[in-house]
Amino acid sequence: MAEMLLIAHEPLRAAMRLLVMGCGSSDAEAAAVADNLVEANLAGHDSHGIGMLPRYVGAVREGGLKVNAHVRTVLDAGALLRLDGDAGFGQVVGAETMALGIQRARSLGCAIVALGNAHHLGRIGAWAEMAVAAGMISLHFVNVLARPIVAPFGGAKAGFGTNPFTAGVPLKGRPPMILDFATSTIAQGKTRVAFNKGEPVPEGCLIDDEGRATTDPRWTVQPPFGALLPFGQHKGSGLAVLCELLGGALAAGLVGHRGDGSQQRVLNGMLSVIIDPRALHGSDGWEAAAEEFVAALLQIRPREGHERVLLAGEPERRMRAERLAQGLPVDGTTWQQILDAATSVGLDAQALQGSAGLT
Ligand SMILES: NC(=O)c1ccc[n+]([C@@H]2O[C@H](COP(=O)([O-])OP(=O)(O)OC[C@H]3O[C@@H](n4cnc5c(N)ncnc54)[C@H](O)[C@@H]3O)[C@@H](O)[C@H]2O)c1
């Protein structure tokens, strides 16, 4: 297994800011991208953390990711907004999209926001967290415009991406529910992390190029490619297809199963539904009903092998507290890829290493 480094979050943010600035981003953009990626690592989703940066740097160098870009409004029809992300950093255009949608939901009670042409939006849970911090409920259907890597239920070949579905619900007097997952059995980045660590992926997640079950992550990393399987058999496969139809065809006007996949760029389409629950229900009625349900749910006796019933979002908050205190584990292969990316944009890899607090 590759060597593991342990890096405190502040120097890691500083080092990643340097790398993004090396691509030509403004200070503000570099901070937004670095913070969003480090937050994904803090939440325990290393698949959507700093390990994405070498690919982002490659995409900038190929011209597929535009630095210092912002969302442009294509359609403004009250509760309906259609935005173009101008192939800019998802960490920037995603935040701008949510800010516009939240503002609209605050004045109209709800908003449906279609975002197309955004570069990788990272951990979609970050956008639901923005909504719940403003007291809103949000739903997100996302497609991935890159080489297809997930096979539909019953299929022996990939037909779409890991199309995440995400929802955030604020709860009075307790942390929000943040349900945020790839519709594949595991996120693609988790196969990259496993491959970099030299570890197998769990059984039931992958097929090889002939459609046979395998646990070797190489089948999603190196050609000839196999495919990930959708979670939840035909049900998860159906949700993935819905994400492609809503996040892809409807929101972005583009679906993912095109292209030769040789480019680093990865675009996301995202349809977000943002609801102000107070506009729908006042405060008392819905909050009391939600609390009654959640309190009872969390008291259900755990099954063997489980500590207790958790609400989605809690594992990430727990991991965040742990990693803030102990530092973030980064595998040696990922770190080397980050240093190589720094060199590719003319930065001094040693200086970057130093700013992360490593000698
Ligand atoms: N931008 C993109 O193109 C893209 C594509 C795919 C995935 N993603 C992101 O990848 C990340 C990882 O996705 P994943 O599928 O690996 O996530 P995952 O399988 O770890 O599932 C995470 C979800 O399950 C909840 N959860 C975990 N354990 C739980 C428990 N014991 N009880 C209750 N709830 C529990 C978590 O709180 C979270 O909501 C997500 O943040 C997703 O947005 C992004």
Short mmCIF file of N, CA and C and ligand atoms in Angstrom, two decimals, residues 40 43-48 52 56 119-127 142-145 161-167 177-190 266-268 306 308-317, ligand 1:
data_model
loop_
_atom_site.label_atom_id
_atom_site.label_comp_id
_atom_site.label_asym_id
_atom_site.label_seq_id
_atom_site.Cartn_x
_atom_site.Cartn_y
_atom_site.Cartn_z
N ALA A 40 -14.45 18.60 1.31
CA ALA A 40 -14.88 17.25 0.91
C ALA A 40 -14.01 16.20 1.59
N ALA A 43 -15.04 15.93 5.14
CA ALA A 43 -16.29 15.17 5.28
C ALA A 43 -16.07 13.67 5.10
N GLY A 44 -14.86 13.29 4.68
CA GLY A 44 -14.55 11.87 4.50
C GLY A 44 -14.69 11.43 3.06
N HIS A 45 -15.07 12.37 2.14
CA HIS A 45 -15.24 11.99 0.74
C HIS A 45 -13.97 12.35 -0.05
N ASP A 46 -12.92 11.55 0.19
CA ASP A 46 -11.63 11.80 -0.47
C ASP A 46 -11.77 11.72 -1.99
N SER A 47 -12.79 10.98 -2.44
CA SER A 47 -13.02 10.86 -3.88
C SER A 47 -13.32 12.21 -4.51
N HIS A 48 -13.83 13.16 -3.75
CA HIS A 48 -14.20 14.48 -4.28
C HIS A 48 -13.41 15.60 -3.65
N MET A 52 -8.89 15.47 -6.85
CA MET A 52 -9.45 15.88 -8.14
C MET A 52 -8.58 16.93 -8.82
N TYR A 56 -8.30 18.62 -12.67
CA TYR A 56 -8.73 20.00 -12.95
C TYR A 56 -7.58 20.75 -13.66
N HIS A 119 -18.17 23.11 -14.92
CA HIS A 119 -17.15 22.09 -14.72
C HIS A 119 -17.48 21.38 -13.39
N HIS A 120 -16.87 20.24 -13.15
CA HIS A 120 -17.15 19.35 -12.01
C HIS A 120 -17.62 20.10 -10.74
N LEU A 121 -18.81 19.77 -10.28
CA LEU A 121 -19.40 20.47 -9.13
C LEU A 121 -18.96 19.88 -7.79
N GLY A 122 -18.07 18.90 -7.84
CA GLY A 122 -17.50 18.36 -6.60
C GLY A 122 -18.52 17.58 -5.79
N ARG A 123 -18.41 17.73 -4.47
CA ARG A 123 -19.34 17.06 -3.54
C ARG A 123 -20.66 17.83 -3.57
N ILE A 124 -21.71 17.21 -4.10
CA ILE A 124 -22.97 17.94 -4.28
C ILE A 124 -23.57 18.31 -2.92
N GLY A 125 -23.24 17.54 -1.88
CA GLY A 125 -23.72 17.86 -0.53
C GLY A 125 -23.38 19.28 -0.11
N ALA A 126 -22.30 19.83 -0.65
CA ALA A 126 -21.92 21.20 -0.29
C ALA A 126 -23.02 22.17 -0.69
N TRP A 127 -23.70 21.88 -1.82
CA TRP A 127 -24.75 22.80 -2.31
C TRP A 127 -26.01 22.64 -1.47
N VAL A 142 -28.21 15.35 -10.72
CA VAL A 142 -26.97 15.75 -11.40
C VAL A 142 -26.55 14.68 -12.42
N ASN A 143 -26.13 15.13 -13.61
CA ASN A 143 -25.53 14.16 -14.55
C ASN A 143 -24.05 14.49 -14.73
N VAL A 144 -23.33 13.58 -15.32
CA VAL A 144 -21.88 13.74 -15.48
C VAL A 144 -21.56 13.62 -16.96
N LEU A 145 -20.97 14.68 -17.52
CA LEU A 145 -20.61 14.66 -18.93
C LEU A 145 -19.14 14.28 -19.05
N GLY A 161 -22.98 8.25 -16.29
CA GLY A 161 -21.99 8.52 -15.25
C GLY A 161 -22.48 8.11 -13.87
N THR A 162 -21.80 8.57 -12.84
CA THR A 162 -22.16 8.18 -11.47
C THR A 162 -23.28 9.07 -10.92
N ASN A 163 -23.86 9.89 -11.79
CA ASN A 163 -25.05 10.73 -11.57
C ASN A 163 -25.53 10.85 -10.12
N PRO A 164 -24.98 11.80 -9.35
CA PRO A 164 -25.40 11.88 -7.95
C PRO A 164 -26.79 12.47 -7.74
N PHE A 165 -27.44 12.01 -6.67
CA PHE A 165 -28.70 12.58 -6.19
C PHE A 165 -28.44 13.10 -4.78
N THR A 166 -28.92 14.28 -4.50
CA THR A 166 -28.65 14.90 -3.20
C THR A 166 -29.88 15.63 -2.70
N ALA A 167 -30.09 15.60 -1.37
CA ALA A 167 -31.19 16.37 -0.77
C ALA A 167 -30.73 16.91 0.57
N MET A 177 -30.62 17.04 7.73
CA MET A 177 -30.39 15.80 6.99
C MET A 177 -29.73 16.17 5.66
N ILE A 178 -28.58 15.59 5.38
CA ILE A 178 -27.93 15.80 4.08
C ILE A 178 -27.73 14.43 3.46
N LEU A 179 -28.60 14.11 2.52
CA LEU A 179 -28.51 12.83 1.82
C LEU A 179 -27.80 13.10 0.50
N ASP A 180 -26.68 12.47 0.28
CA ASP A 180 -25.82 12.87 -0.85
C ASP A 180 -25.03 11.67 -1.34
N PHE A 181 -25.43 11.13 -2.48
CA PHE A 181 -24.72 9.92 -2.94
C PHE A 181 -24.67 9.81 -4.45
N ALA A 182 -23.66 9.11 -4.92
CA ALA A 182 -23.58 8.70 -6.31
C ALA A 182 -24.58 7.57 -6.51
N THR A 183 -25.20 7.50 -7.70
CA THR A 183 -26.16 6.42 -7.93
C THR A 183 -25.46 5.12 -8.37
N SER A 184 -24.13 5.17 -8.44
CA SER A 184 -23.37 3.92 -8.62
C SER A 184 -23.16 3.33 -7.23
N THR A 185 -22.83 2.04 -7.19
CA THR A 185 -22.60 1.39 -5.89
C THR A 185 -21.53 2.15 -5.09
N ILE A 186 -20.48 2.61 -5.78
CA ILE A 186 -19.48 3.48 -5.14
C ILE A 186 -19.14 4.60 -6.13
N ALA A 187 -18.70 5.75 -5.59
CA ALA A 187 -18.33 6.88 -6.45
C ALA A 187 -17.11 6.49 -7.28
N GLN A 188 -17.00 7.06 -8.49
CA GLN A 188 -15.86 6.74 -9.37
C GLN A 188 -14.54 7.06 -8.68
N GLY A 189 -14.53 8.22 -7.98
CA GLY A 189 -13.30 8.64 -7.30
C GLY A 189 -12.84 7.62 -6.26
N LYS A 190 -13.81 6.85 -5.73
CA LYS A 190 -13.42 5.85 -4.72
C LYS A 190 -12.65 4.71 -5.39
N VAL A 266 -14.44 17.39 -16.99
CA VAL A 266 -15.68 16.71 -16.63
C VAL A 266 -16.71 17.78 -16.29
N LEU A 267 -17.79 17.78 -17.07
CA LEU A 267 -18.85 18.76 -16.84
C LEU A 267 -19.99 18.10 -16.09
N ASN A 268 -20.71 18.89 -15.31
CA ASN A 268 -21.93 18.41 -14.65
C ASN A 268 -23.10 19.27 -15.09
N HIS A 306 -24.53 -2.63 14.13
CA HIS A 306 -24.73 -1.18 13.99
C HIS A 306 -24.76 -0.55 15.37
N ARG A 308 -26.00 2.56 16.10
CA ARG A 308 -27.34 3.12 16.24
C ARG A 308 -27.81 3.61 14.87
N VAL A 309 -29.08 3.97 14.82
CA VAL A 309 -29.61 4.54 13.57
C VAL A 309 -29.07 5.97 13.45
N LEU A 310 -28.61 6.32 12.24
CA LEU A 310 -28.07 7.67 12.00
C LEU A 310 -28.94 8.38 10.97
N LEU A 311 -28.93 9.68 11.04
CA LEU A 311 -29.58 10.47 10.00
C LEU A 311 -28.50 10.82 8.97
N ALA A 312 -28.82 10.77 7.69
CA ALA A 312 -27.82 11.10 6.66
C ALA A 312 -27.25 12.48 6.94
N GLY A 313 -25.95 12.58 6.80
CA GLY A 313 -25.25 13.84 7.09
C GLY A 313 -24.41 13.70 8.35
N GLU A 314 -24.85 12.80 9.25
CA GLU A 314 -24.10 12.66 10.50
C GLU A 314 -22.72 12.04 10.30
N PRO A 315 -22.58 11.00 9.45
CA PRO A 315 -21.23 10.44 9.29
C PRO A 315 -20.22 11.49 8.82
N GLU A 316 -20.66 12.39 7.93
CA GLU A 316 -19.75 13.43 7.41
C GLU A 316 -19.39 14.42 8.53
N ARG A 317 -20.38 14.79 9.35
CA ARG A 317 -20.08 15.75 10.44
C ARG A 317 -19.11 15.13 11.45
N1 LIG B 1 -19.83 15.92 -9.09
C1 LIG B 1 -19.99 14.71 -9.53
O1 LIG B 1 -19.91 14.45 -10.74
C2 LIG B 1 -20.22 13.58 -8.56
C3 LIG B 1 -20.52 12.30 -9.07
C4 LIG B 1 -20.75 11.27 -8.16
C5 LIG B 1 -20.65 11.49 -6.80
N2 LIG B 1 -20.36 12.74 -6.34
C6 LIG B 1 -20.20 12.97 -4.90
O2 LIG B 1 -19.49 11.88 -4.33
C7 LIG B 1 -19.70 11.86 -2.93
C8 LIG B 1 -19.65 10.47 -2.43
O3 LIG B 1 -20.77 9.72 -2.89
P1 LIG B 1 -20.95 8.21 -2.38
O4 LIG B 1 -22.01 7.58 -3.19
O5 LIG B 1 -19.61 7.56 -2.33
O6 LIG B 1 -21.43 8.45 -0.88
P2 LIG B 1 -21.70 7.35 0.26
O7 LIG B 1 -21.94 6.00 -0.31
O8 LIG B 1 -20.65 7.51 1.29
O9 LIG B 1 -23.10 7.84 0.86
C9 LIG B 1 -23.14 9.07 1.47
C10 LIG B 1 -24.53 9.36 1.99
O10 LIG B 1 -25.00 8.31 2.84
C11 LIG B 1 -25.16 8.80 4.17
N3 LIG B 1 -24.80 7.73 5.12
C12 LIG B 1 -23.61 7.08 5.17
N4 LIG B 1 -23.64 6.17 6.17
C13 LIG B 1 -24.86 6.24 6.74
C14 LIG B 1 -25.52 5.56 7.82
N5 LIG B 1 -24.89 4.61 8.52
N6 LIG B 1 -26.78 5.90 8.13
C15 LIG B 1 -27.42 6.87 7.45
N7 LIG B 1 -26.87 7.55 6.42
C16 LIG B 1 -25.61 7.25 6.08
C17 LIG B 1 -24.25 9.97 4.26
O11 LIG B 1 -24.59 10.87 5.29
C18 LIG B 1 -24.46 10.59 2.87
O12 LIG B 1 -25.67 11.30 2.79
C19 LIG B 1 -21.01 12.63 -2.74
O13 LIG B 1 -20.68 13.81 -2.04
C20 LIG B 1 -21.50 12.96 -4.15
O14 LIG B 1 -22.13 14.23 -4.27
C21 LIG B 1 -20.15 13.78 -7.20
#
